[in-house]
Tab-separated table of C-alpha atoms in Angstrom:
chain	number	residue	atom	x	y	z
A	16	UNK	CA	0.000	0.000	0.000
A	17	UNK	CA	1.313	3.228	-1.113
A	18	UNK	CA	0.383	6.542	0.498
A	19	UNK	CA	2.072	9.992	-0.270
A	20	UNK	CA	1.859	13.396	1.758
A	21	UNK	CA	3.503	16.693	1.658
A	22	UNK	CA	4.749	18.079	4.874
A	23	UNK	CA	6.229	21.524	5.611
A	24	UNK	CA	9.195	21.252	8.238
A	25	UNK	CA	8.127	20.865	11.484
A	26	UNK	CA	5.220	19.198	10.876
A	27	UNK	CA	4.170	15.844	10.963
A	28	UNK	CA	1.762	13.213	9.670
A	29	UNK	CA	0.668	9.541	11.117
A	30	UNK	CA	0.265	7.393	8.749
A	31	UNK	CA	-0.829	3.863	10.052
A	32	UNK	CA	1.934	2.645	12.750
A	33	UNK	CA	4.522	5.270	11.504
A	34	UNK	CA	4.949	9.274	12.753
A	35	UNK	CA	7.273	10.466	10.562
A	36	UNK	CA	8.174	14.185	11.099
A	37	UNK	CA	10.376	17.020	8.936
A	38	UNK	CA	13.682	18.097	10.764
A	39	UNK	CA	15.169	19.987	8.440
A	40	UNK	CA	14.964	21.084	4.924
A	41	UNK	CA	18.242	22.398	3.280
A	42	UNK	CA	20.429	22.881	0.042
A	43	UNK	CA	24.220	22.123	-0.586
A	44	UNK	CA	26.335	22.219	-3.435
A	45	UNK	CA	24.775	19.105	-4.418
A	46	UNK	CA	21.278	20.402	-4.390
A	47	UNK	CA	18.298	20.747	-1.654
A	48	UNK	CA	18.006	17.912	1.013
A	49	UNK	CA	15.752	16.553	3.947
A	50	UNK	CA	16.235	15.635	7.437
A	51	UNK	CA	13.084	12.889	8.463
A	52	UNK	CA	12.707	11.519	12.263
A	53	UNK	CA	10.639	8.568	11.603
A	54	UNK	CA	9.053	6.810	14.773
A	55	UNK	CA	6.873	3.803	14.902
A	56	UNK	CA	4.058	3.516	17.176
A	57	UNK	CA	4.995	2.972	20.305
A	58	UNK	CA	8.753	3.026	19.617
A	59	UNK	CA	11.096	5.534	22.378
A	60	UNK	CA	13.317	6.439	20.192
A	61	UNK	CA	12.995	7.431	16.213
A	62	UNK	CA	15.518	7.133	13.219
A	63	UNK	CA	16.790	9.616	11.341
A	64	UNK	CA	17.085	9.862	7.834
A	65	UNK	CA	19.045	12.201	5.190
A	66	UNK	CA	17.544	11.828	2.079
A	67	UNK	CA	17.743	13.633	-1.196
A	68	UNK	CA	14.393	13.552	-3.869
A	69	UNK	CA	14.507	10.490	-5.725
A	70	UNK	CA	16.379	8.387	-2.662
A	71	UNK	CA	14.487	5.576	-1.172
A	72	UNK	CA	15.127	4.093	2.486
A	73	UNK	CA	14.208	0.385	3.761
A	74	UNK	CA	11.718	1.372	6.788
A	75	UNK	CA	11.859	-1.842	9.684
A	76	UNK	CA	11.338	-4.818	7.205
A	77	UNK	CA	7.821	-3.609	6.725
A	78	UNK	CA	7.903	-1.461	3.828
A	79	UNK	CA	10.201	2.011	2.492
A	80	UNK	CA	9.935	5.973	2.410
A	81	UNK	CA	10.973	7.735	-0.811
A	82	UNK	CA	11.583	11.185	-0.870
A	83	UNK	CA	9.788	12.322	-3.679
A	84	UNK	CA	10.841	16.167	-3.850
A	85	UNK	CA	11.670	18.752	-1.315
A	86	UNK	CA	12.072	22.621	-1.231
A	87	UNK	CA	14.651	24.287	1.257
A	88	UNK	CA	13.548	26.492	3.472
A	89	UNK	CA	14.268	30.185	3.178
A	90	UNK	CA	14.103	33.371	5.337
A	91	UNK	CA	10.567	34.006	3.793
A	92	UNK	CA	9.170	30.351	4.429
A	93	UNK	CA	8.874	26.860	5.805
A	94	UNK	CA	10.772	23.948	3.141
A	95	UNK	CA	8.240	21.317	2.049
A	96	UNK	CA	8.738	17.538	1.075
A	97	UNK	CA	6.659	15.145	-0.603
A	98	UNK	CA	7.184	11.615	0.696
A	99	UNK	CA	6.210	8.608	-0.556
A	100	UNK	CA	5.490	5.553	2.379
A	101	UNK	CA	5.094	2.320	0.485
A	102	UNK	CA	4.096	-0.507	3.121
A	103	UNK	CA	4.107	-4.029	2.578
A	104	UNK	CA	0.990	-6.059	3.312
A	105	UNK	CA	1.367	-8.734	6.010
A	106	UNK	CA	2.158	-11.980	5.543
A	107	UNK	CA	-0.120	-14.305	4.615
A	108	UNK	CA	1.424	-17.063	5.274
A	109	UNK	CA	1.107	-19.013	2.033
A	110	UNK	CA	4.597	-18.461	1.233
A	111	UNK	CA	7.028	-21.882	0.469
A	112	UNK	CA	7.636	-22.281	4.188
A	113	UNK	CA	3.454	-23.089	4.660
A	114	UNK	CA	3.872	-26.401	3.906
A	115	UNK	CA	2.099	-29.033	5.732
């Protein structure tokens, strides 16, 4: 199941077990950039992730988050990213270990 949302930094959005929040949005010589703190429910600490657009990250066996784009932040204004969560459905367990 794939959802996507667009977050301005320092903001946040829940999508099923996972809280994933913007950090930090930036540029570099090598173009703009995103710091993500991604928590799952219930989970003390989170991870965090530096990703650039296009840059996809495993997320706890149970899916990946893409970066789709992002725009830095600026003097005048908050940076945005779109993200991309893509979670795997659960196991059905008719895989080639299921047998009887």
């Amino acid at each position: 199941m794939r959802s996507e949302h667009v977050i301005q930094q320092a903001g946040q959005v829940q999508d099923g077990p996972w809280r994933l929040g913007v950090f930090r949005t930036l540029e570099d010589e090598h173009g703009p950039y995103t710091v993500l703190r991604l928590a799952r429910s219930g989970a003390e600490r989170a991870l965090e992730l530096t990703l650039r657009p296009g840059e996809t990250e495993p997320v706890d066996d149970a899916g990946s988050l893409t970066l789709v784009s992002t725009v830095p932040s600026t003097r005048e204004r908050r940076g945005t990213v779109r993200i991309a969560l893509e979670r795997e459905p659960a196991a059905s367990g008719g895989g080639s270990d299921a047998r009887a």
